[in-house]
Amino acid sequence: VKDVMSNYTFDTSRQYVGTMSLEIDFLQKKSADSNPYDTDKMAIEFIQHFNAQAFCLGQQFVFSFSDKVFLLVIRDIEAMDPSILKGEQGSSKKNKINVGLLHGNSQMIFEKAESSSISLVGKAKTRGARQSIINPDWNFERMGIGGLDKEFSDIFRRAFASRVFPPDIVEQMGCKHVKGILLFGPPGCGKTLMARQIGKMLNAREPKVVNGPEILNKYVGESEANIRKLFADAEEEQKRLGANSGLHIIIFDEIDAICKQRGSLAGSTGVHDTVVNQLLSKIDGVEQLNNILVIGMTNRPDLIDEALLRPGRLEVKMEIGLPDESGRVQILNIHTAKMKQAKMLAADVDIKELAVETKNFSGAELEGLVRAAQSTAMNRHIKASTQVEVDNEKAQSLQVGRSDFWASLENDIKPAFGTNQEDYSSYILNGIVKWSNAVSDILGDGELLVQQTKNSERTPLVTALLEGPPHSGKTALAAQIAEDSQFPFIKICSPDKMIGFSETAKCQAIKKIFDDAYKSQLSCVVVDDIERLLDFVPIGPRFSNSVLQALLVLLKKAPPRGRKLLILGTTSRKDVLQEMGMLDAFSTSIHIPNIARGEHLMEALELLGGFQEEERAHIAKAVKCKAVWIGIKKLQMLIEMSLQVRSRAHARVSRREGEGASPADLFNEILNSSSGFDGSCSTVFVVALSHREAGG
């Protein structure tokens, strides 16, 4: 025995224990419990018991703490730098040893055994090489996410910042991880894309992506079981690894399909309610999980049960809205990157110019625009013959040019929440006739309203009522002000699009227009012919109170933060709106006058054209020193009616000349058919004008 065994001599300059890592578990499984054990206190007691004791790598022994007996296994020993004992600056180099002597300044680190259920708290639990949850080589462009920098920054701050910090610091703060994010906004803005790419950004498991309707099952209890299966892996890993458990991401697409307001579906089987209850208990119930991140996506956040949106559940609510100009530049760069690399994007394509012209385009619509431009370019190289063939020689030099993008903008891709020029161009078909300074002043007032909406931070909602007699051009002026504003979203709420609608359907249609407007940063809504929207008549059922109340609410409702809205209303019955209390809902009122003076009438005739100089002189003589009262819209109609005299005369002359009649006979026939007039269109116009003045 003496030949085999000998005294071990410690090299005190190299074999004092600096840091020792121990794996800990309950000695007897039946004594296991869920109480947290403070590793800081455990380390102090361990050093007091085993000070100046030698330990070797892999050694097993038992340790009593807080009336419990634990099994310890030494997993790692690092030597203490002797210069520290001398009060000198230590070296950063770590020296691993197999045998070490415990010292009063040694540091203990306790690691939970892999299959153990022990719960450890405090600084002395493992701070080993935890893999960062953030993938170091991620970026927006390679992932295909553009225009969502601010949104992603906010999500990271709320949902991932606590997961990046060391767990002991998080525990000291008493901080709990965010377990849920709700992404909502218009379709095609990147909600699903962002949720899918979060899994790639994180060093976590592949996210479980679930479409809302897939959860539901016709058999009793199966829908709830499907929810439990989604969280089973996270539950098992948390029991096994505790705080060292990896992050489990569960993505619910169209979450409103399964998480509707409980009790909202009258006469239903109650499946939706129990599914919501099961999901609530799994995310933040009695046995809550701390290693999950639930991401829900929806276009209808108003349908989701409010209990799911409270802090501790889907507490981070992020609107993924339409991209701004810089965001559109990013998105277009992403979708044209491969073309640039292959030198298939023409030099005349300016991405910034396209971004300016694609106001209110969603990310999906911008991608569609690029596809449409590519199709337009490829179509040039297809031979139109009996067979569809590609000109391979020219196809090698295929390039997508600026003209392809512009053709796609004009013909193929229209933004769902953008400005449809066809919607309001018909109202200003004949342009704005500036028959006096009054018209210029009205347009000037409109420009001031536009600038106030754009620039003022105190008045995000600006409302104005354009009121005046019928046919005075109110709608045309409102449409012109809206077009000149160049706002990304312009919509006309007109009664001609709601013919046959019930009161409820009309209220919903009006509300949808305003809801769409709130999604754009700058919006203009023209509420045309308000008395017709209200179904006003002077007798019988006077008006629709439901529509009135809806309009009153929407006219006073401020847009969401960061959004600005200009509302232009038009009416021919200001007195009626006054009685209904609607006049006070508008911040200002602009009067649109009729043409009331002869010189203004002549100015309008000159601008509108159609009459010859001698005809205008005849009209001027007839209206000289006379008061007139006619709207510009009605004036245009009278001019066109009177001009038909000339065209009818030419037609009759051509027909009678073919029959051999003399010019004198033809002239007499025209005179006789003019009902006593001299046959000129100017006379017809004057008589029609006089007829209007007489109230005929």
XYZ file of C-alpha atoms in Angstrom:
696
model
C 0.000 0.000 0.000
C 2.813 2.370 0.772
C 4.165 1.836 -2.751
C 0.830 2.874 -4.318
C -0.251 5.739 -2.087
C 1.689 8.858 -1.218
C 1.051 12.279 0.233
C -0.201 14.836 -2.291
C 1.605 18.134 -2.122
C -0.380 21.176 -3.299
C 1.286 23.879 -5.332
C -0.299 26.817 -3.516
C 0.743 29.207 -6.292
C -1.380 27.355 -8.878
C -3.916 25.055 -7.181
C -6.148 27.285 -5.088
C -9.729 27.115 -6.383
C -10.790 30.356 -8.057
C -14.150 29.188 -9.442
C -15.736 25.786 -9.013
C -18.886 24.692 -10.886
C -21.031 22.058 -9.226
C -23.999 20.175 -10.623
C -26.743 19.906 -8.012
C -29.775 17.680 -7.598
C -31.871 16.225 -4.790
C -30.214 13.154 -3.293
C -33.571 11.392 -3.080
C -36.192 12.085 -5.756
C -39.015 11.608 -3.265
C -37.775 14.625 -1.300
C -37.911 16.882 -4.340
C -39.974 20.060 -4.075
C -40.570 23.264 -6.054
C -39.238 25.685 -3.422
C -36.563 28.089 -4.689
C -33.087 27.646 -3.158
C -30.840 30.683 -2.796
C -27.487 29.802 -4.353
C -25.774 32.795 -2.731
C -26.532 31.470 0.760
C -25.716 27.960 -0.424
C -22.252 29.089 -1.594
C -21.462 30.799 1.747
C -22.465 27.692 3.724
C -20.533 25.403 1.356
C -17.277 27.369 1.853
C -17.765 27.405 5.630
C -18.185 23.614 5.684
C -15.400 22.736 3.226
C -12.817 25.510 3.642
C -9.247 24.223 3.016
C -10.753 20.993 1.619
C -9.299 19.456 -1.549
C -11.615 18.657 -4.449
C -11.047 16.913 -7.779
C -12.843 17.059 -11.113
C -15.816 14.671 -11.330
C -15.981 14.118 -7.572
C -19.417 13.286 -6.125
C -20.484 14.054 -2.551
C -23.534 15.039 -0.537
C -24.283 18.450 0.918
C -26.924 19.422 3.479
C -28.615 22.797 3.112
C -31.908 24.127 4.498
C -32.897 20.707 5.900
C -32.458 19.107 2.491
C -29.726 16.739 1.338
C -28.327 17.355 -2.143
C -26.036 15.392 -4.426
C -23.174 17.495 -5.843
C -20.893 16.654 -8.780
C -17.863 18.818 -9.578
C -17.996 19.742 -13.275
C -15.297 22.390 -13.620
C -12.461 23.896 -11.558
C -10.579 27.069 -12.405
C -7.421 28.006 -10.517
C -7.197 31.272 -8.640
C -4.618 33.742 -9.902
C -2.081 34.039 -6.992
C -1.576 37.721 -7.765
C -5.111 38.366 -6.492
C -4.094 37.070 -3.051
C -1.283 39.606 -3.058
C -3.673 42.463 -3.886
C -2.337 42.830 -7.426
C -4.197 43.054 -10.750
C -5.233 39.598 -11.840
C -4.826 38.044 -15.267
C -7.858 37.495 -17.495
C -6.539 34.089 -18.597
C -8.492 31.103 -17.193
C -6.425 28.167 -15.901
C -8.322 24.870 -15.710
C -7.117 22.334 -13.106
C -8.120 18.810 -12.089
C -7.439 19.142 -8.343
C -7.862 22.274 -6.241
C -7.838 23.478 -2.662
C -10.916 25.432 -1.574
C -10.207 28.892 -0.208
C -12.297 31.511 1.557
C -12.249 33.657 -1.595
C -13.264 30.844 -3.940
C -16.405 31.351 -6.035
C -19.094 28.688 -6.192
C -21.406 28.238 -9.185
C -24.304 25.795 -8.897
C -25.770 24.267 -12.057
C -29.037 22.370 -12.029
C -28.712 18.776 -13.201
C -30.293 18.121 -16.583
C -33.141 15.958 -15.305
C -33.568 17.775 -11.996
C -36.675 19.721 -10.959
C -34.790 21.843 -8.413
C -35.413 25.589 -8.584
C -32.352 27.817 -8.088
C -32.265 31.560 -7.524
C -29.499 34.074 -6.833
C -26.234 35.148 -8.414
C -24.363 31.920 -7.705
C -26.391 29.821 -10.095
C -24.913 29.096 -13.500
C -23.829 32.000 -15.626
C -22.172 29.726 -18.111
C -21.944 30.089 -21.820
C -25.600 30.796 -22.516
C -26.042 31.180 -26.219
C -27.274 34.640 -27.185
C -30.878 34.476 -28.344
C -30.149 37.031 -31.069
C -28.662 35.657 -34.254
C -25.524 37.782 -34.857
C -25.769 37.957 -38.657
C -29.366 39.030 -39.196
C -30.481 42.141 -41.058
C -33.745 43.454 -42.466
C -32.902 43.365 -46.151
C -31.682 39.770 -46.259
C -34.764 38.689 -44.353
C -37.045 40.556 -46.745
C -38.410 42.969 -44.125
C -38.452 46.626 -45.107
C -40.054 49.781 -43.764
C -40.608 48.347 -40.289
C -37.483 49.576 -38.510
C -39.348 51.522 -35.816
C -41.918 48.786 -35.250
C -39.223 46.134 -34.943
C -37.206 48.336 -32.579
C -40.262 48.717 -30.334
C -40.927 44.967 -30.401
C -37.303 44.231 -29.525
C -37.354 46.723 -26.634
C -40.519 45.256 -25.148
C -40.235 41.558 -25.936
C -36.547 40.625 -26.215
C -34.498 43.073 -24.121
C -35.169 41.126 -20.907
C -34.175 37.869 -22.627
C -30.787 39.234 -23.743
C -29.740 40.204 -20.199
C -28.191 37.557 -17.899
C -30.975 35.749 -16.023
C -29.554 36.576 -12.571
C -29.828 40.320 -13.279
C -33.366 39.846 -14.561
C -34.257 37.949 -11.380
C -32.778 40.670 -9.165
C -35.007 43.215 -10.896
C -38.020 40.983 -10.417
C -38.602 41.295 -14.153
C -40.843 38.899 -16.047
C -40.407 38.245 -19.724
C -43.035 39.437 -22.180
C -44.962 36.381 -23.322
C -47.150 37.743 -26.108
C -47.190 40.157 -29.024
C -50.205 41.183 -31.101
C -49.464 42.460 -34.603
C -52.390 44.191 -36.304
C -52.904 46.434 -39.304
C -54.055 46.479 -42.940
C -53.531 43.382 -45.115
C -50.231 43.111 -46.955
C -48.157 45.276 -44.596
C -45.811 42.566 -43.319
C -47.439 41.095 -40.187
C -47.053 37.448 -41.184
C -43.639 38.082 -42.727
C -42.328 39.751 -39.567
C -43.658 36.985 -37.325
C -42.035 34.280 -39.453
C -38.700 36.086 -39.638
C -38.536 36.640 -35.865
C -37.767 32.918 -35.577
C -34.806 33.339 -37.939
C -33.575 36.385 -36.058
C -33.565 34.446 -32.779
C -31.405 31.480 -31.859
C -34.552 29.615 -30.939
C -36.428 26.616 -32.219
C -38.337 26.812 -35.460
C -41.561 28.679 -34.630
C -44.814 26.760 -34.569
C -47.041 28.525 -37.091
C -50.764 27.904 -36.593
C -53.624 29.239 -38.679
C -56.501 30.164 -36.389
C -59.200 27.974 -37.994
C -56.932 24.867 -37.827
C -57.338 24.764 -34.052
C -61.090 24.208 -34.169
C -62.373 20.634 -34.210
C -65.913 19.296 -34.366
C -65.320 16.815 -31.509
C -65.847 17.926 -27.922
C -62.568 18.800 -26.191
C -60.386 18.366 -29.284
C -60.007 22.107 -29.889
C -58.737 22.615 -26.337
C -56.425 19.601 -26.719
C -54.925 21.194 -29.840
C -54.058 24.279 -27.778
C -52.422 22.122 -25.068
C -50.312 20.291 -27.668
C -48.823 23.590 -28.835
C -47.457 24.283 -25.348
C -46.467 20.692 -24.433
C -42.822 20.991 -25.533
C -42.342 24.262 -23.671
C -43.875 22.800 -20.484
C -41.654 19.712 -20.588
C -38.483 21.731 -21.167
C -39.247 24.254 -18.430
C -39.739 21.451 -15.908
C -36.439 19.911 -16.993
C -34.205 22.962 -17.425
C -35.974 25.810 -15.641
C -34.422 29.206 -16.424
C -32.013 27.582 -18.893
C -34.882 26.488 -21.092
C -34.793 27.719 -24.673
C -37.378 30.059 -26.130
C -40.460 28.499 -27.739
C -42.263 30.696 -30.291
C -45.898 30.015 -31.220
C -47.388 32.094 -34.039
C -51.174 32.401 -34.451
C -52.167 33.693 -37.863
C -55.702 35.143 -37.981
C -55.977 34.847 -34.206
C -59.382 36.565 -34.286
C -60.816 33.320 -35.707
C -60.355 31.513 -32.371
C -60.155 34.334 -29.801
C -63.399 36.206 -30.346
C -65.074 37.977 -27.435
C -66.477 35.335 -25.105
C -70.258 35.298 -25.098
C -70.453 37.225 -28.382
C -71.654 34.273 -30.483
C -75.292 33.807 -29.519
C -76.587 30.261 -29.914
C -73.126 28.777 -30.491
C -71.775 25.593 -28.887
C -69.347 27.598 -26.746
C -66.264 26.060 -28.389
C -64.736 29.483 -29.027
C -65.140 30.422 -25.374
C -63.418 27.287 -24.049
C -60.581 27.675 -26.572
C -60.013 31.228 -25.338
C -60.065 29.989 -21.726
C -57.524 27.274 -22.499
C -55.198 29.720 -24.248
C -55.434 32.211 -21.367
C -54.532 29.550 -18.800
C -51.535 28.336 -20.800
C -50.041 31.783 -21.410
C -50.543 33.204 -17.925
C -52.426 30.763 -15.758
C -51.649 29.235 -12.364
C -48.830 27.113 -13.813
C -47.485 29.838 -16.047
C -44.720 29.291 -18.566
C -41.772 31.649 -18.810
C -40.091 30.194 -21.901
C -42.754 31.008 -24.504
C -43.444 33.878 -26.864
C -46.903 33.910 -28.457
C -47.281 36.097 -31.542
C -50.818 36.771 -32.759
C -51.728 38.458 -36.049
C -55.033 39.926 -37.137
C -56.688 42.566 -39.277
C -59.495 42.911 -36.709
C -58.109 43.590 -33.203
C -61.565 44.785 -32.133
C -62.883 41.197 -32.312
C -60.365 39.728 -29.847
C -61.342 39.032 -26.237
C -59.975 41.810 -24.017
C -58.690 39.323 -21.401
C -56.135 38.144 -23.964
C -54.782 41.672 -24.395
C -54.006 42.486 -20.781
C -50.385 42.706 -19.484
C -48.926 39.242 -18.957
C -50.561 37.878 -22.101
C -50.535 39.587 -25.519
C -49.399 42.802 -23.865
C -47.264 44.233 -26.688
C -49.762 45.541 -29.234
C -48.001 46.764 -32.362
C -49.705 48.278 -35.401
C -47.987 47.306 -38.626
C -49.240 50.125 -40.840
C -48.621 51.324 -44.362
C -44.925 52.102 -44.992
C -43.743 55.698 -45.246
C -41.519 56.968 -48.072
C -38.238 55.704 -46.586
C -39.917 52.366 -45.863
C -41.079 52.102 -49.473
C -37.508 52.736 -50.632
C -36.344 49.817 -48.462
C -39.077 47.505 -49.734
C -38.462 48.362 -53.397
C -34.711 47.836 -52.896
C -35.429 44.398 -51.430
C -37.601 43.321 -54.368
C -35.261 44.744 -57.045
C -32.009 43.521 -55.439
C -31.657 40.430 -57.659
C -32.386 42.450 -60.789
C -29.653 44.920 -59.798
C -27.156 42.111 -59.232
C -27.961 40.601 -62.632
C -27.862 44.092 -64.224
C -31.430 43.649 -65.445
C -32.682 46.891 -63.878
C -32.361 49.780 -66.332
C -30.332 52.819 -65.319
C -33.344 55.127 -65.723
C -35.231 53.437 -62.843
C -35.139 55.740 -59.820
C -36.230 53.876 -56.679
C -36.746 57.127 -54.757
C -38.997 58.459 -57.517
C -41.070 55.277 -57.392
C -41.316 55.568 -53.603
C -42.709 59.103 -53.947
C -45.317 57.996 -56.486
C -46.489 54.935 -54.530
C -48.187 56.677 -51.614
C -50.311 54.352 -49.476
C -48.948 51.223 -51.174
C -48.591 48.297 -48.805
C -45.533 46.041 -48.914
C -47.476 43.382 -50.825
C -48.665 45.953 -53.378
C -45.094 47.201 -53.893
C -44.004 43.623 -54.524
C -46.906 43.285 -56.970
C -45.772 46.471 -58.713
C -42.296 45.016 -59.264
C -43.820 41.780 -60.603
C -46.109 43.707 -62.943
C -43.156 45.738 -64.273
C -41.205 42.521 -64.850
C -44.142 41.015 -66.743
C -44.438 44.154 -68.883
C -40.737 43.966 -69.742
C -40.877 40.234 -70.537
C -43.928 40.710 -72.742
C -41.824 42.783 -75.160
C -39.756 39.707 -75.984
C -42.659 37.351 -76.701
C -43.436 36.744 -80.361
C -47.128 37.060 -81.153
C -47.602 34.425 -83.852
C -49.534 31.182 -84.190
C -47.415 29.913 -81.307
C -46.274 31.724 -78.197
C -42.500 31.940 -78.495
C -39.769 33.858 -76.725
C -37.179 35.754 -78.725
C -34.166 34.204 -76.986
C -31.624 36.546 -78.555
C -33.346 39.672 -77.266
C -34.295 38.004 -73.975
C -30.614 37.849 -73.038
C -30.554 41.637 -72.966
C -33.846 41.937 -71.034
C -34.025 45.017 -68.823
C -36.870 46.380 -66.709
C -37.082 50.109 -67.372
C -38.793 53.149 -65.930
C -41.569 52.967 -68.546
C -42.434 49.431 -67.361
C -42.930 50.629 -63.794
C -45.011 53.606 -64.875
C -47.200 51.465 -67.121
C -47.816 49.104 -64.198
C -48.626 52.044 -61.925
C -51.207 53.410 -64.347
C -52.843 50.165 -65.435
C -52.141 47.229 -63.133
C -51.555 48.011 -59.462
C -53.834 50.296 -57.460
C -53.442 50.674 -53.676
C -56.357 49.345 -51.642
C -56.028 52.208 -49.152
C -54.793 54.828 -51.568
C -56.177 57.566 -53.749
C -58.234 56.374 -56.694
C -58.133 59.288 -59.126
C -61.127 57.906 -61.008
C -63.094 58.311 -57.766
C -62.994 62.108 -57.882
C -61.869 63.009 -61.422
C -65.468 62.809 -62.693
C -66.434 65.638 -60.313
C -63.917 68.014 -61.916
C -64.337 66.766 -65.473
C -64.707 70.291 -66.912
C -62.202 71.918 -64.589
C -62.733 74.850 -62.224
C -64.078 78.017 -63.873
C -62.692 81.048 -61.999
C -65.473 83.445 -63.008
C -64.581 85.866 -60.171
C -62.133 86.360 -57.338
C -64.612 84.524 -55.108
C -63.615 81.181 -56.668
C -59.899 81.924 -56.230
C -60.531 82.903 -52.612
C -62.355 79.636 -51.955
C -59.453 77.613 -53.387
C -57.077 79.731 -51.305
C -59.070 78.959 -48.166
C -58.927 75.284 -49.089
C -55.131 75.471 -49.440
C -54.898 77.000 -45.948
C -56.937 74.100 -44.561
C -54.615 71.626 -46.296
C -51.508 73.315 -44.873
C -53.039 73.381 -41.393
C -53.724 69.658 -41.606
C -50.176 68.938 -42.780
C -48.222 71.190 -40.426
C -50.225 71.710 -37.257
C -49.490 69.368 -34.360
C -52.395 70.707 -32.301
C -55.160 70.077 -34.822
C -54.796 66.598 -36.353
C -58.482 66.818 -37.378
C -59.593 69.726 -39.591
C -63.208 69.947 -40.803
C -64.797 72.440 -43.198
C -68.288 72.720 -44.690
C -68.728 74.037 -48.246
C -72.292 75.338 -48.360
C -74.224 77.170 -51.056
C -77.171 77.007 -53.445
C -77.664 73.988 -55.720
C -75.491 73.721 -58.844
C -72.946 76.235 -57.522
C -70.009 73.825 -57.886
C -69.496 72.795 -54.258
C -68.525 69.198 -54.976
C -66.161 70.197 -57.798
C -64.402 72.709 -55.542
C -64.130 70.161 -52.713
C -62.701 67.576 -55.134
C -60.238 70.147 -56.506
C -59.033 71.072 -53.003
C -58.622 67.370 -52.220
C -56.674 66.721 -55.433
C -54.401 69.737 -54.915
C -53.582 68.525 -51.398
C -51.712 65.516 -52.851
C -52.648 63.546 -49.736
C -51.913 59.793 -49.956
C -55.534 58.940 -49.140
C -58.453 60.789 -50.758
C -61.966 59.369 -50.632
C -65.362 60.807 -51.531
C -68.261 59.621 -49.401
C -71.117 60.124 -51.829
C -74.800 59.122 -51.610
C -74.770 57.873 -55.202
C -72.705 54.858 -54.008
C -75.214 53.994 -51.305
C -78.439 53.779 -53.272
C -80.705 51.130 -51.762
C -78.608 50.778 -48.602
C -80.399 50.262 -45.333
C -79.617 52.628 -42.466
C -77.288 50.063 -40.890
C -75.495 49.320 -44.172
C -75.089 53.031 -44.862
C -73.579 53.641 -41.404
C -71.168 50.740 -41.920
C -70.145 52.020 -45.366
C -69.471 55.511 -44.005
C -67.536 54.123 -41.029
C -65.375 51.950 -43.309
C -64.328 55.022 -45.319
C -63.195 56.750 -42.126
C -61.497 53.591 -40.789
C -59.510 53.321 -44.019
C -58.595 57.009 -43.721
C -57.189 56.468 -40.221
C -54.670 53.974 -41.638
C -52.917 56.654 -43.707
C -50.662 59.342 -42.277
C -52.416 62.085 -44.271
C -56.010 61.653 -45.413
C -58.796 63.708 -46.934
C -62.453 62.615 -46.883
C -65.087 64.527 -48.849
C -68.584 63.975 -47.411
C -70.682 65.011 -50.389
C -74.321 66.116 -50.382
C -74.853 65.563 -46.670
C -78.624 66.088 -46.761
C -78.923 63.237 -49.270
C -76.780 60.982 -47.057
C -79.208 61.776 -44.254
C -82.251 60.972 -46.474
C -83.649 64.420 -45.710
C -87.070 65.347 -47.123
C -89.220 68.320 -46.060
C -92.252 66.100 -45.392
C -92.883 62.669 -43.923
C -89.963 60.898 -42.200
C -87.592 63.848 -42.204
C -84.178 62.155 -41.993
C -82.233 59.073 -40.847
C -81.233 59.582 -37.213
C -78.815 56.609 -37.278
C -76.789 58.103 -40.132
C -76.931 61.542 -38.493
C -75.518 60.219 -35.221
C -72.819 58.239 -37.048
C -71.726 61.329 -38.993
C -71.729 63.489 -35.856
C -69.437 61.019 -34.100
C -67.075 60.579 -37.062
C -66.842 64.327 -37.744
C -65.646 64.920 -34.182
C -63.497 61.804 -33.722
C -59.787 62.634 -33.783
C -57.602 60.260 -35.859
C -55.070 57.976 -34.105
C -51.816 59.452 -32.878
C -49.468 60.345 -35.719
C -52.314 60.489 -38.283
C -53.965 63.604 -39.713
C -57.365 63.944 -41.371
C -59.035 66.687 -43.400
C -62.838 66.426 -43.807
C -64.648 68.518 -46.431
C -68.446 68.450 -46.360
C -70.836 69.851 -48.976
C -74.490 70.810 -48.584
C -77.201 72.891 -50.237
C -79.296 73.036 -47.043
C -77.257 74.809 -44.408
C -80.454 75.637 -42.535
C -81.321 71.948 -42.234
C -77.875 71.076 -40.841
C -78.262 73.931 -38.370
C -81.520 72.443 -37.077
C -79.935 68.997 -36.793
C -76.982 70.344 -34.797
C -74.473 69.227 -37.404
C -73.216 72.702 -38.291
C -71.313 72.875 -35.000
C -69.438 69.671 -35.902
C -67.502 71.573 -38.592
C -64.680 73.860 -37.490
C -65.324 76.329 -40.316
C -67.850 77.066 -43.054
C -67.136 78.347 -46.585
C -69.946 79.881 -48.665
C -70.042 78.962 -52.375
C -72.033 81.676 -54.232
C -73.956 81.564 -57.482
C -73.171 83.882 -60.392
C -75.137 87.045 -59.534
C -73.783 89.792 -61.835
C -73.731 90.214 -65.598
C -69.973 90.847 -65.827
C -69.300 87.639 -63.886
C -71.578 85.788 -66.284
C -69.647 87.134 -69.287
C -66.340 86.151 -67.623
C -67.650 82.615 -67.193
C -68.853 82.464 -70.818
C -65.442 83.561 -72.073
C -63.688 80.938 -69.983
C -66.098 78.185 -70.947
C -65.974 79.009 -74.679
C -68.466 77.806 -77.286
C -69.906 81.200 -78.328
C -68.464 83.334 -81.077
C -67.500 86.933 -80.418
C -70.653 88.449 -81.931
C -72.781 85.973 -79.986
C -71.118 86.972 -76.716
C -71.766 90.640 -77.585
C -75.454 89.831 -78.083
C -75.598 88.082 -74.684
C -73.696 90.923 -72.983
C -76.202 93.428 -74.300
C -79.093 91.330 -73.003
C -77.691 90.926 -69.459
C -76.177 94.411 -69.139
C -77.155 96.086 -65.849
C -79.261 93.066 -64.933
C -79.034 90.833 -61.910
C -78.669 87.135 -62.674
C -78.747 84.154 -60.363
C -77.354 80.931 -61.774
C -74.962 78.246 -60.615
C -71.885 77.447 -62.679
C -73.047 73.846 -63.148
C -76.423 74.945 -64.514
C -74.703 77.568 -66.662
C -72.651 74.894 -68.391
C -75.820 72.933 -69.086
C -77.580 75.974 -70.637
C -74.581 76.702 -72.859
C -74.521 73.145 -74.179
C -78.281 73.217 -74.795
C -78.111 76.485 -76.716
C -75.161 75.313 -78.811
C -77.313 72.484 -80.132
C -79.205 75.091 -82.244
C -76.125 75.607 -84.382
C -75.520 71.885 -84.854
C -79.194 71.274 -85.684
C -79.118 74.055 -88.290
C -76.025 72.610 -89.970
C -77.630 69.183 -90.046
C -80.805 70.490 -91.703
C -78.878 72.533 -94.255
C -76.870 69.468 -95.252
C -80.010 67.336 -95.603
C -82.058 69.888 -97.632
C -79.166 70.719 -99.957
C -79.201 67.058 -100.961
C -82.866 67.479 -101.885
C -82.196 70.507 -104.136
C -83.628 73.220 -101.835
C -82.248 76.762 -102.127
C -80.282 78.337 -99.221
C -83.080 80.904 -98.713
C -85.645 78.120 -98.267
C -83.361 76.430 -95.791
C -82.851 79.648 -93.777
C -86.599 80.313 -93.636
C -87.234 76.766 -92.423
C -84.709 77.224 -89.588
C -86.311 80.524 -88.607
C -89.797 79.001 -88.621
C -88.650 76.110 -86.432
C -87.044 78.375 -83.823
C -90.304 79.227 -82.054
C -90.024 82.936 -82.787
C -86.296 83.208 -82.100
C -83.805 84.557 -84.602
C -82.234 81.130 -84.875
C -78.974 81.955 -83.120
C -77.688 79.991 -80.147
C -77.033 83.245 -78.273
C -80.734 84.127 -78.423
C -81.691 80.654 -77.234
C -79.278 81.084 -74.320
C -80.692 84.522 -73.365
C -84.273 83.248 -73.464
C -83.344 80.183 -71.380
C -81.574 82.422 -68.912
C -84.605 84.734 -68.670
C -86.825 81.703 -68.237
C -84.702 80.645 -65.218
C -84.836 84.121 -63.703
C -88.613 84.085 -63.971
C -88.647 80.866 -61.979
C -89.697 78.729 -64.941
